[in-house]
């Protein structure tokens, strides 16, 4: 595999620079809202991301089961993001996944470069950093490793890290168990819309076609965290996204006009509703705008798994059962690929307009 020429944020961070390069400095209108993430996390005033206990999601007691499902549905409608606890995936497995990812990112950069992706040629799996592909030329303070982890037959094992030795086994098992958890969540969300239990899962590709793509985000220590973002504000295009992290705060959600910092909840998995489910539900379930802050004290690592429909096979549009004369469809029919292109086009337009306004 050809080594990528993109500079790694990790090498910048470890070079001893005191000031970050201008490509990483966010526009003025964003800088006003970037604070110290450790201080922000301690803030208990105002709204907090809900925590949903899934222990009773399949309870044989109907009333107990229903209470759990109603809470999940409410969080999906009001926030579109939640901390899941008692999710059925063991702490031991979560620790193995996190340990393996950390060991990989602790390898020398030259070692990681053996897995470098080739974004320009369309080879997006592997080790990478964001290229300045938007009109403003902005970069994010992160490196990452991206690969498809489920279904098994669609994986490209040649790209999976060989070091540490447990990386492959831990990640395979995690993907398998996460796929089971996704089915449970889709069921609750379907019932919450008055649909048959298996409906949403079927609409996003079912067991054969729904893809689970893992992105390990590595956010090095940043000398000027008040000027940068690890990930800029966006909504996920996925159906669902499941996130683990190394207990360093950074995730912020744009809720009721303000940025809210997610707490670090031990042994939880953060779950986002993505655009795909927002579209199918005609906006009843929310895909929330979110971003990642960085800091000058601790490296932050997160493991995001995006559950995505196939790019071309399915037309995404509000389901007929959730639209009416009073609630007409809010989204035009598009394939998943078209939805991604539409978002990129809009983002490029916005960046171009911002750049023009500054001239």
mmCIF file of C-alpha atoms in Angstrom:
data_model
loop_
_atom_site.group_PDB
_atom_site.id
_atom_site.type_symbol
_atom_site.label_atom_id
_atom_site.label_comp_id
_atom_site.label_asym_id
_atom_site.label_seq_id
_atom_site.Cartn_x
_atom_site.Cartn_y
_atom_site.Cartn_z
ATOM 1 C CA UNK A 1 0.000 0.000 0.000
ATOM 2 C CA UNK A 2 1.305 3.456 -0.887
ATOM 3 C CA UNK A 3 2.049 5.664 2.078
ATOM 4 C CA UNK A 4 -0.155 8.720 2.411
ATOM 5 C CA UNK A 5 1.497 12.139 2.305
ATOM 6 C CA UNK A 6 -1.082 13.822 4.560
ATOM 7 C CA UNK A 7 0.637 15.229 7.664
ATOM 8 C CA UNK A 8 -0.437 13.445 10.828
ATOM 9 C CA UNK A 9 -1.833 15.564 13.630
ATOM 10 C CA UNK A 10 0.042 13.334 16.072
ATOM 11 C CA UNK A 11 3.396 14.401 14.561
ATOM 12 C CA UNK A 12 2.372 18.053 14.768
ATOM 13 C CA UNK A 13 1.344 17.631 18.404
ATOM 14 C CA UNK A 14 4.557 15.869 19.376
ATOM 15 C CA UNK A 15 6.806 18.346 17.522
ATOM 16 C CA UNK A 16 6.626 20.792 20.423
ATOM 17 C CA UNK A 17 4.740 23.556 18.580
ATOM 18 C CA UNK A 18 3.205 26.215 20.820
ATOM 19 C CA UNK A 19 0.821 27.599 18.171
ATOM 20 C CA UNK A 20 -1.308 25.489 15.848
ATOM 21 C CA UNK A 21 -1.110 26.005 12.048
ATOM 22 C CA UNK A 22 -3.772 28.372 10.695
ATOM 23 C CA UNK A 23 -5.629 25.574 8.829
ATOM 24 C CA UNK A 24 -6.658 24.174 12.224
ATOM 25 C CA UNK A 25 -7.953 27.486 13.623
ATOM 26 C CA UNK A 26 -11.732 27.621 13.525
ATOM 27 C CA UNK A 27 -13.664 30.625 12.136
ATOM 28 C CA UNK A 28 -14.376 33.457 14.563
ATOM 29 C CA UNK A 29 -18.090 32.665 14.879
ATOM 30 C CA UNK A 30 -17.203 29.182 16.174
ATOM 31 C CA UNK A 31 -14.422 30.313 18.512
ATOM 32 C CA UNK A 32 -16.911 32.170 20.720
ATOM 33 C CA UNK A 33 -18.459 28.859 21.793
ATOM 34 C CA UNK A 34 -15.293 26.755 22.366
ATOM 35 C CA UNK A 35 -14.463 26.511 26.080
ATOM 36 C CA UNK A 36 -12.356 24.322 28.390
ATOM 37 C CA UNK A 37 -13.845 20.848 28.056
ATOM 38 C CA UNK A 38 -12.932 19.762 31.608
ATOM 39 C CA UNK A 39 -14.696 22.800 33.067
ATOM 40 C CA UNK A 40 -17.655 22.272 30.723
ATOM 41 C CA UNK A 41 -18.019 18.630 31.765
ATOM 42 C CA UNK A 42 -18.264 19.606 35.446
ATOM 43 C CA UNK A 43 -21.198 21.905 34.713
ATOM 44 C CA UNK A 44 -24.350 20.296 36.110
ATOM 45 C CA UNK A 45 -26.604 23.222 35.278
ATOM 46 C CA UNK A 46 -28.974 22.984 32.362
ATOM 47 C CA UNK A 47 -29.925 19.989 30.211
ATOM 48 C CA UNK A 48 -27.890 16.752 30.374
ATOM 49 C CA UNK A 49 -27.657 13.961 27.803
ATOM 50 C CA UNK A 50 -30.100 11.237 28.970
ATOM 51 C CA UNK A 51 -28.860 7.893 30.300
ATOM 52 C CA UNK A 52 -31.000 4.919 29.249
ATOM 53 C CA UNK A 53 -30.792 1.667 31.215
ATOM 54 C CA UNK A 54 -31.422 -1.215 28.806
ATOM 55 C CA UNK A 55 -31.499 -3.917 31.493
ATOM 56 C CA UNK A 56 -35.268 -4.390 31.020
ATOM 57 C CA UNK A 57 -35.499 -3.880 27.262
ATOM 58 C CA UNK A 58 -36.551 -7.528 26.800
ATOM 59 C CA UNK A 59 -38.118 -8.140 30.231
ATOM 60 C CA UNK A 60 -40.894 -10.737 30.341
ATOM 61 C CA UNK A 61 -42.901 -8.263 32.448
ATOM 62 C CA UNK A 62 -44.737 -6.137 29.890
ATOM 63 C CA UNK A 63 -45.050 -3.041 32.112
ATOM 64 C CA UNK A 64 -41.336 -3.108 32.998
ATOM 65 C CA UNK A 65 -40.363 -3.654 29.348
ATOM 66 C CA UNK A 66 -42.654 -0.854 28.171
ATOM 67 C CA UNK A 67 -41.182 1.648 30.673
ATOM 68 C CA UNK A 68 -37.674 1.013 29.295
ATOM 69 C CA UNK A 69 -38.875 1.327 25.682
ATOM 70 C CA UNK A 70 -40.758 4.572 26.350
ATOM 71 C CA UNK A 71 -37.602 6.114 27.881
ATOM 72 C CA UNK A 72 -35.502 5.165 24.855
ATOM 73 C CA UNK A 73 -38.136 6.486 22.443
ATOM 74 C CA UNK A 74 -38.403 9.770 24.381
ATOM 75 C CA UNK A 75 -34.614 10.260 24.311
ATOM 76 C CA UNK A 76 -34.566 9.520 20.549
ATOM 77 C CA UNK A 77 -37.325 12.076 19.926
ATOM 78 C CA UNK A 78 -36.068 14.838 22.217
ATOM 79 C CA UNK A 79 -32.281 14.471 21.979
ATOM 80 C CA UNK A 80 -31.322 11.913 19.332
ATOM 81 C CA UNK A 81 -28.388 10.898 21.543
ATOM 82 C CA UNK A 82 -28.094 8.968 24.816
ATOM 83 C CA UNK A 83 -25.759 7.037 27.096
ATOM 84 C CA UNK A 84 -26.743 3.342 27.052
ATOM 85 C CA UNK A 85 -25.984 1.342 30.222
ATOM 86 C CA UNK A 86 -26.637 -2.363 30.893
ATOM 87 C CA UNK A 87 -26.487 -2.762 27.121
ATOM 88 C CA UNK A 88 -25.516 -6.440 27.263
ATOM 89 C CA UNK A 89 -21.906 -6.082 26.060
ATOM 90 C CA UNK A 90 -19.452 -7.042 28.795
ATOM 91 C CA UNK A 91 -17.088 -4.521 30.388
ATOM 92 C CA UNK A 92 -14.285 -6.984 29.648
ATOM 93 C CA UNK A 93 -14.970 -6.889 25.882
ATOM 94 C CA UNK A 94 -15.260 -3.087 25.866
ATOM 95 C CA UNK A 95 -11.906 -2.896 27.691
ATOM 96 C CA UNK A 96 -10.283 -5.254 25.162
ATOM 97 C CA UNK A 97 -11.515 -3.152 22.223
ATOM 98 C CA UNK A 98 -10.261 0.056 23.844
ATOM 99 C CA UNK A 99 -6.923 -1.445 24.882
ATOM 100 C CA UNK A 100 -6.308 -2.815 21.356
ATOM 101 C CA UNK A 101 -7.110 0.538 19.711
ATOM 102 C CA UNK A 102 -4.877 2.426 22.148
ATOM 103 C CA UNK A 103 -1.949 0.042 21.566
ATOM 104 C CA UNK A 104 -2.343 0.500 17.800
ATOM 105 C CA UNK A 105 -2.262 4.300 18.123
ATOM 106 C CA UNK A 106 0.711 4.065 20.513
ATOM 107 C CA UNK A 107 2.749 2.464 17.704
ATOM 108 C CA UNK A 108 5.310 4.708 15.969
ATOM 109 C CA UNK A 109 3.782 6.708 13.117
ATOM 110 C CA UNK A 110 5.925 4.793 10.577
ATOM 111 C CA UNK A 111 4.255 1.567 11.715
ATOM 112 C CA UNK A 112 0.764 3.041 11.411
ATOM 113 C CA UNK A 113 1.625 4.422 7.958
ATOM 114 C CA UNK A 114 1.777 0.814 6.694
ATOM 115 C CA UNK A 115 -2.029 0.928 6.996
ATOM 116 C CA UNK A 116 -2.439 4.389 5.417
ATOM 117 C CA UNK A 117 -5.543 4.979 3.322
ATOM 118 C CA UNK A 118 -5.626 6.645 -0.098
ATOM 119 C CA UNK A 119 -8.504 9.086 0.067
ATOM 120 C CA UNK A 120 -7.767 10.572 -3.354
ATOM 121 C CA UNK A 121 -8.046 7.192 -5.098
ATOM 122 C CA UNK A 122 -11.147 6.228 -3.080
ATOM 123 C CA UNK A 123 -9.414 3.755 -0.734
ATOM 124 C CA UNK A 124 -10.962 5.141 2.440
ATOM 125 C CA UNK A 125 -10.295 2.218 4.769
ATOM 126 C CA UNK A 126 -7.186 2.425 6.901
ATOM 127 C CA UNK A 127 -5.142 4.981 8.839
ATOM 128 C CA UNK A 128 -5.688 8.610 7.894
ATOM 129 C CA UNK A 129 -6.142 12.276 8.671
ATOM 130 C CA UNK A 130 -8.690 14.643 7.187
ATOM 131 C CA UNK A 131 -7.698 16.266 3.918
ATOM 132 C CA UNK A 132 -8.610 19.920 3.391
ATOM 133 C CA UNK A 133 -11.364 19.109 0.933
ATOM 134 C CA UNK A 134 -13.794 21.867 1.832
ATOM 135 C CA UNK A 135 -13.908 25.390 0.476
ATOM 136 C CA UNK A 136 -12.463 26.921 3.641
ATOM 137 C CA UNK A 137 -9.505 24.500 3.681
ATOM 138 C CA UNK A 138 -10.199 23.729 7.351
ATOM 139 C CA UNK A 139 -8.624 20.797 9.125
ATOM 140 C CA UNK A 140 -9.615 18.907 12.268
ATOM 141 C CA UNK A 141 -7.300 18.032 15.156
ATOM 142 C CA UNK A 142 -7.470 14.260 14.783
ATOM 143 C CA UNK A 143 -6.026 11.171 13.105
ATOM 144 C CA UNK A 144 -8.173 8.077 12.663
ATOM 145 C CA UNK A 145 -8.404 4.452 11.627
ATOM 146 C CA UNK A 146 -11.451 3.488 9.547
ATOM 147 C CA UNK A 147 -12.641 0.040 8.473
ATOM 148 C CA UNK A 148 -15.774 -1.976 7.762
ATOM 149 C CA UNK A 149 -16.329 -4.451 10.622
ATOM 150 C CA UNK A 150 -19.647 -6.165 9.724
ATOM 151 C CA UNK A 151 -21.055 -8.188 7.894
ATOM 152 C CA UNK A 152 -18.151 -10.647 8.012
ATOM 153 C CA UNK A 153 -18.108 -11.434 4.292
ATOM 154 C CA UNK A 154 -17.696 -7.747 3.387
ATOM 155 C CA UNK A 155 -14.613 -7.161 5.549
ATOM 156 C CA UNK A 156 -11.189 -6.547 4.055
ATOM 157 C CA UNK A 157 -8.974 -8.255 6.626
ATOM 158 C CA UNK A 158 -5.789 -7.137 4.837
ATOM 159 C CA UNK A 159 -6.325 -3.629 6.221
ATOM 160 C CA UNK A 160 -6.965 -4.669 9.863
ATOM 161 C CA UNK A 161 -4.088 -3.971 12.285
ATOM 162 C CA UNK A 162 -1.928 -7.028 13.041
ATOM 163 C CA UNK A 163 -0.650 -5.320 16.208
ATOM 164 C CA UNK A 164 -1.747 -5.829 18.896
ATOM 165 C CA UNK A 165 -2.566 -9.509 18.425
ATOM 166 C CA UNK A 166 -5.975 -9.137 20.137
ATOM 167 C CA UNK A 167 -7.130 -6.309 17.833
ATOM 168 C CA UNK A 168 -8.819 -8.584 15.280
ATOM 169 C CA UNK A 169 -10.528 -10.932 17.754
ATOM 170 C CA UNK A 170 -11.751 -8.178 20.087
ATOM 171 C CA UNK A 171 -13.042 -6.007 17.234
ATOM 172 C CA UNK A 172 -14.778 -8.928 15.466
ATOM 173 C CA UNK A 173 -16.569 -9.947 18.663
ATOM 174 C CA UNK A 174 -17.537 -6.364 19.492
ATOM 175 C CA UNK A 175 -18.980 -5.847 15.990
ATOM 176 C CA UNK A 176 -21.004 -9.069 16.294
ATOM 177 C CA UNK A 177 -22.475 -8.054 19.664
ATOM 178 C CA UNK A 178 -23.112 -4.487 18.545
ATOM 179 C CA UNK A 179 -25.086 -5.834 15.583
ATOM 180 C CA UNK A 180 -27.375 -7.656 18.052
ATOM 181 C CA UNK A 181 -27.776 -4.472 20.106
ATOM 182 C CA UNK A 182 -28.648 -2.508 16.950
ATOM 183 C CA UNK A 183 -31.506 -4.943 16.224
ATOM 184 C CA UNK A 184 -32.921 -4.382 19.725
ATOM 185 C CA UNK A 185 -32.766 -0.600 19.285
ATOM 186 C CA UNK A 186 -34.349 -0.711 15.806
ATOM 187 C CA UNK A 187 -37.196 -2.798 17.284
ATOM 188 C CA UNK A 188 -37.945 -0.245 20.003
ATOM 189 C CA UNK A 189 -37.764 2.652 17.541
ATOM 190 C CA UNK A 190 -40.112 0.825 15.118
ATOM 191 C CA UNK A 191 -42.677 0.150 17.834
ATOM 192 C CA UNK A 192 -42.355 3.784 18.934
ATOM 193 C CA UNK A 193 -43.631 4.849 15.503
ATOM 194 C CA UNK A 194 -46.496 2.350 15.582
ATOM 195 C CA UNK A 195 -44.720 0.087 13.060
ATOM 196 C CA UNK A 196 -44.044 -3.639 13.143
ATOM 197 C CA UNK A 197 -41.016 -4.496 15.256
ATOM 198 C CA UNK A 198 -38.694 -5.420 12.364
ATOM 199 C CA UNK A 199 -39.681 -2.611 10.033
ATOM 200 C CA UNK A 200 -36.908 -0.018 10.500
ATOM 201 C CA UNK A 201 -34.191 -2.654 10.385
ATOM 202 C CA UNK A 202 -35.643 -3.974 7.116
ATOM 203 C CA UNK A 203 -35.783 -0.430 5.696
ATOM 204 C CA UNK A 204 -32.057 0.121 6.346
ATOM 205 C CA UNK A 205 -30.898 -3.124 4.761
ATOM 206 C CA UNK A 206 -31.530 -5.874 7.300
ATOM 207 C CA UNK A 207 -28.914 -8.403 8.394
ATOM 208 C CA UNK A 208 -27.469 -8.836 4.905
ATOM 209 C CA UNK A 209 -27.040 -5.224 3.810
ATOM 210 C CA UNK A 210 -26.654 -2.964 6.877
ATOM 211 C CA UNK A 211 -22.962 -2.077 7.127
ATOM 212 C CA UNK A 212 -21.092 -1.441 10.388
ATOM 213 C CA UNK A 213 -18.139 0.877 9.804
ATOM 214 C CA UNK A 214 -15.733 1.541 12.670
ATOM 215 C CA UNK A 215 -13.778 4.775 12.960
ATOM 216 C CA UNK A 216 -11.272 5.053 15.795
ATOM 217 C CA UNK A 217 -10.735 8.774 16.363
ATOM 218 C CA UNK A 218 -7.406 9.781 17.915
ATOM 219 C CA UNK A 219 -7.291 13.350 19.251
ATOM 220 C CA UNK A 220 -3.732 14.292 20.287
ATOM 221 C CA UNK A 221 -3.010 16.877 22.969
ATOM 222 C CA UNK A 222 -3.496 20.325 21.450
ATOM 223 C CA UNK A 223 -1.402 23.380 22.500
ATOM 224 C CA UNK A 224 -4.318 25.754 21.707
ATOM 225 C CA UNK A 225 -7.517 23.790 22.289
ATOM 226 C CA UNK A 226 -9.571 26.997 22.455
ATOM 227 C CA UNK A 227 -8.874 27.537 18.728
ATOM 228 C CA UNK A 228 -9.412 24.035 17.319
ATOM 229 C CA UNK A 229 -11.956 21.234 17.024
ATOM 230 C CA UNK A 230 -11.313 17.496 16.931
ATOM 231 C CA UNK A 231 -14.385 17.043 14.744
ATOM 232 C CA UNK A 232 -16.371 19.957 13.356
ATOM 233 C CA UNK A 233 -20.121 20.287 13.905
ATOM 234 C CA UNK A 234 -22.082 17.704 11.896
ATOM 235 C CA UNK A 235 -24.920 15.218 12.054
ATOM 236 C CA UNK A 236 -24.212 11.539 11.339
ATOM 237 C CA UNK A 237 -25.492 10.214 8.020
ATOM 238 C CA UNK A 238 -25.874 6.713 9.516
ATOM 239 C CA UNK A 239 -29.003 4.989 10.811
ATOM 240 C CA UNK A 240 -27.445 4.594 14.282
ATOM 241 C CA UNK A 241 -23.969 5.354 15.634
ATOM 242 C CA UNK A 242 -22.501 3.642 18.719
ATOM 243 C CA UNK A 243 -19.527 5.289 20.463
ATOM 244 C CA UNK A 244 -17.015 4.161 23.094
ATOM 245 C CA UNK A 245 -14.372 6.528 24.484
ATOM 246 C CA UNK A 246 -11.418 6.501 26.865
ATOM 247 C CA UNK A 247 -13.261 8.550 29.541
ATOM 248 C CA UNK A 248 -11.774 11.869 28.401
ATOM 249 C CA UNK A 249 -14.579 14.385 27.714
ATOM 250 C CA UNK A 250 -14.943 16.005 24.291
ATOM 251 C CA UNK A 251 -18.347 15.257 22.776
ATOM 252 C CA UNK A 252 -20.697 18.243 22.593
ATOM 253 C CA UNK A 253 -24.323 18.260 21.422
ATOM 254 C CA UNK A 254 -26.182 21.287 20.085
ATOM 255 C CA UNK A 255 -29.371 21.170 22.139
ATOM 256 C CA UNK A 256 -31.961 23.938 22.390
ATOM 257 C CA UNK A 257 -29.582 26.485 20.900
ATOM 258 C CA UNK A 258 -26.610 25.721 23.205
ATOM 259 C CA UNK A 259 -23.600 23.380 23.160
ATOM 260 C CA UNK A 260 -23.978 20.759 25.911
ATOM 261 C CA UNK A 261 -20.930 18.691 26.928
ATOM 262 C CA UNK A 262 -21.630 14.975 27.397
ATOM 263 C CA UNK A 263 -20.513 13.544 30.734
ATOM 264 C CA UNK A 264 -18.247 10.488 30.812
ATOM 265 C CA UNK A 265 -20.494 7.656 32.031
ATOM 266 C CA UNK A 266 -18.458 4.533 32.978
ATOM 267 C CA UNK A 267 -19.113 1.357 30.924
ATOM 268 C CA UNK A 268 -21.696 3.112 28.778
ATOM 269 C CA UNK A 269 -22.020 3.222 25.008
ATOM 270 C CA UNK A 270 -23.117 6.545 23.536
ATOM 271 C CA UNK A 271 -25.749 6.109 20.830
ATOM 272 C CA UNK A 272 -26.708 8.662 18.187
ATOM 273 C CA UNK A 273 -29.742 8.569 15.948
ATOM 274 C CA UNK A 274 -28.419 9.304 12.431
ATOM 275 C CA UNK A 275 -29.942 11.134 9.457
ATOM 276 C CA UNK A 276 -31.193 7.846 7.955
ATOM 277 C CA UNK A 277 -33.577 7.193 10.876
ATOM 278 C CA UNK A 278 -34.536 10.871 11.071
ATOM 279 C CA UNK A 279 -35.583 10.706 7.395
ATOM 280 C CA UNK A 280 -37.485 7.407 7.696
ATOM 281 C CA UNK A 281 -39.335 8.731 10.791
ATOM 282 C CA UNK A 282 -40.062 12.057 9.029
ATOM 283 C CA UNK A 283 -38.194 13.970 11.715
ATOM 284 C CA UNK A 284 -39.873 12.325 14.717
ATOM 285 C CA UNK A 285 -36.513 10.894 15.780
ATOM 286 C CA UNK A 286 -33.723 13.487 15.808
ATOM 287 C CA UNK A 287 -30.234 13.378 14.302
ATOM 288 C CA UNK A 288 -28.521 15.892 16.580
ATOM 289 C CA UNK A 289 -25.743 18.294 15.559
ATOM 290 C CA UNK A 290 -22.563 17.444 17.473
ATOM 291 C CA UNK A 291 -18.818 18.136 17.521
ATOM 292 C CA UNK A 292 -15.645 17.115 19.358
ATOM 293 C CA UNK A 293 -13.492 19.411 21.499
ATOM 294 C CA UNK A 294 -9.797 18.811 22.193
ATOM 295 C CA UNK A 295 -7.635 19.697 25.191
ATOM 296 C CA UNK A 296 -4.001 20.319 26.203
ATOM 297 C CA UNK A 297 -3.806 17.714 28.993
ATOM 298 C CA UNK A 298 -4.993 14.321 27.775
ATOM 299 C CA UNK A 299 -5.195 12.377 24.521
ATOM 300 C CA UNK A 300 -8.808 11.495 23.728
ATOM 301 C CA UNK A 301 -9.729 8.359 21.780
ATOM 302 C CA UNK A 302 -13.213 7.363 20.673
ATOM 303 C CA UNK A 303 -14.479 4.305 18.817
ATOM 304 C CA UNK A 304 -17.468 5.178 16.614
ATOM 305 C CA UNK A 305 -19.382 2.447 14.783
ATOM 306 C CA UNK A 306 -21.706 3.774 12.081
ATOM 307 C CA UNK A 307 -24.608 1.488 11.107
ATOM 308 C CA UNK A 308 -25.231 2.465 7.485
ATOM 309 C CA UNK A 309 -27.680 1.358 4.781
ATOM 310 C CA UNK A 310 -26.296 0.239 1.392
ATOM 311 C CA UNK A 311 -25.326 3.223 -0.778
ATOM 312 C CA UNK A 312 -27.540 2.598 -3.829
ATOM 313 C CA UNK A 313 -30.016 -0.216 -3.153
ATOM 314 C CA UNK A 314 -32.505 1.598 -0.938
ATOM 315 C CA UNK A 315 -34.425 4.836 -1.473
ATOM 316 C CA UNK A 316 -34.535 6.772 1.794
ATOM 317 C CA UNK A 317 -37.731 8.731 2.332
ATOM 318 C CA UNK A 318 -40.281 9.161 5.123
ATOM 319 C CA UNK A 319 -42.277 5.955 5.587
ATOM 320 C CA UNK A 320 -45.916 6.222 4.419
ATOM 321 C CA UNK A 321 -47.193 5.363 7.933
ATOM 322 C CA UNK A 322 -45.538 8.445 9.457
ATOM 323 C CA UNK A 323 -46.765 11.040 6.949
ATOM 324 C CA UNK A 324 -50.231 12.544 6.573
ATOM 325 C CA UNK A 325 -51.870 15.710 5.292
ATOM 326 C CA UNK A 326 -51.117 17.347 8.598
ATOM 327 C CA UNK A 327 -47.539 16.001 8.580
ATOM 328 C CA UNK A 328 -46.344 15.938 4.947
ATOM 329 C CA UNK A 329 -42.927 14.439 4.081
ATOM 330 C CA UNK A 330 -40.075 16.708 5.191
ATOM 331 C CA UNK A 331 -37.405 14.988 3.062
ATOM 332 C CA UNK A 332 -37.281 14.190 -0.683
ATOM 333 C CA UNK A 333 -36.514 10.593 -1.781
ATOM 334 C CA UNK A 334 -32.758 9.956 -2.112
ATOM 335 C CA UNK A 335 -30.414 6.996 -2.039
ATOM 336 C CA UNK A 336 -27.934 6.967 0.855
ATOM 337 C CA UNK A 337 -25.173 7.972 -1.591
ATOM 338 C CA UNK A 338 -27.277 10.903 -2.834
ATOM 339 C CA UNK A 339 -27.937 11.999 0.751
ATOM 340 C CA UNK A 340 -24.176 12.076 1.447
ATOM 341 C CA UNK A 341 -23.539 14.047 -1.761
ATOM 342 C CA UNK A 342 -26.328 16.480 -0.911
ATOM 343 C CA UNK A 343 -24.761 17.150 2.500
ATOM 344 C CA UNK A 344 -21.295 17.635 1.010
ATOM 345 C CA UNK A 345 -22.661 20.018 -1.609
ATOM 346 C CA UNK A 346 -24.500 22.060 1.018
ATOM 347 C CA UNK A 347 -21.421 22.159 3.246
ATOM 348 C CA UNK A 348 -19.205 23.308 0.355
ATOM 349 C CA UNK A 349 -21.751 25.995 -0.551
ATOM 350 C CA UNK A 350 -21.904 27.209 3.069
ATOM 351 C CA UNK A 351 -18.107 27.330 3.312
ATOM 352 C CA UNK A 352 -17.857 29.218 0.008
ATOM 353 C CA UNK A 353 -20.465 31.750 1.200
ATOM 354 C CA UNK A 354 -18.592 32.225 4.495
ATOM 355 C CA UNK A 355 -15.301 32.711 2.668
ATOM 356 C CA UNK A 356 -16.920 35.214 0.276
ATOM 357 C CA UNK A 357 -18.405 37.140 3.206
ATOM 358 C CA UNK A 358 -14.927 37.544 4.710
ATOM 359 C CA UNK A 359 -13.438 39.056 1.537
#
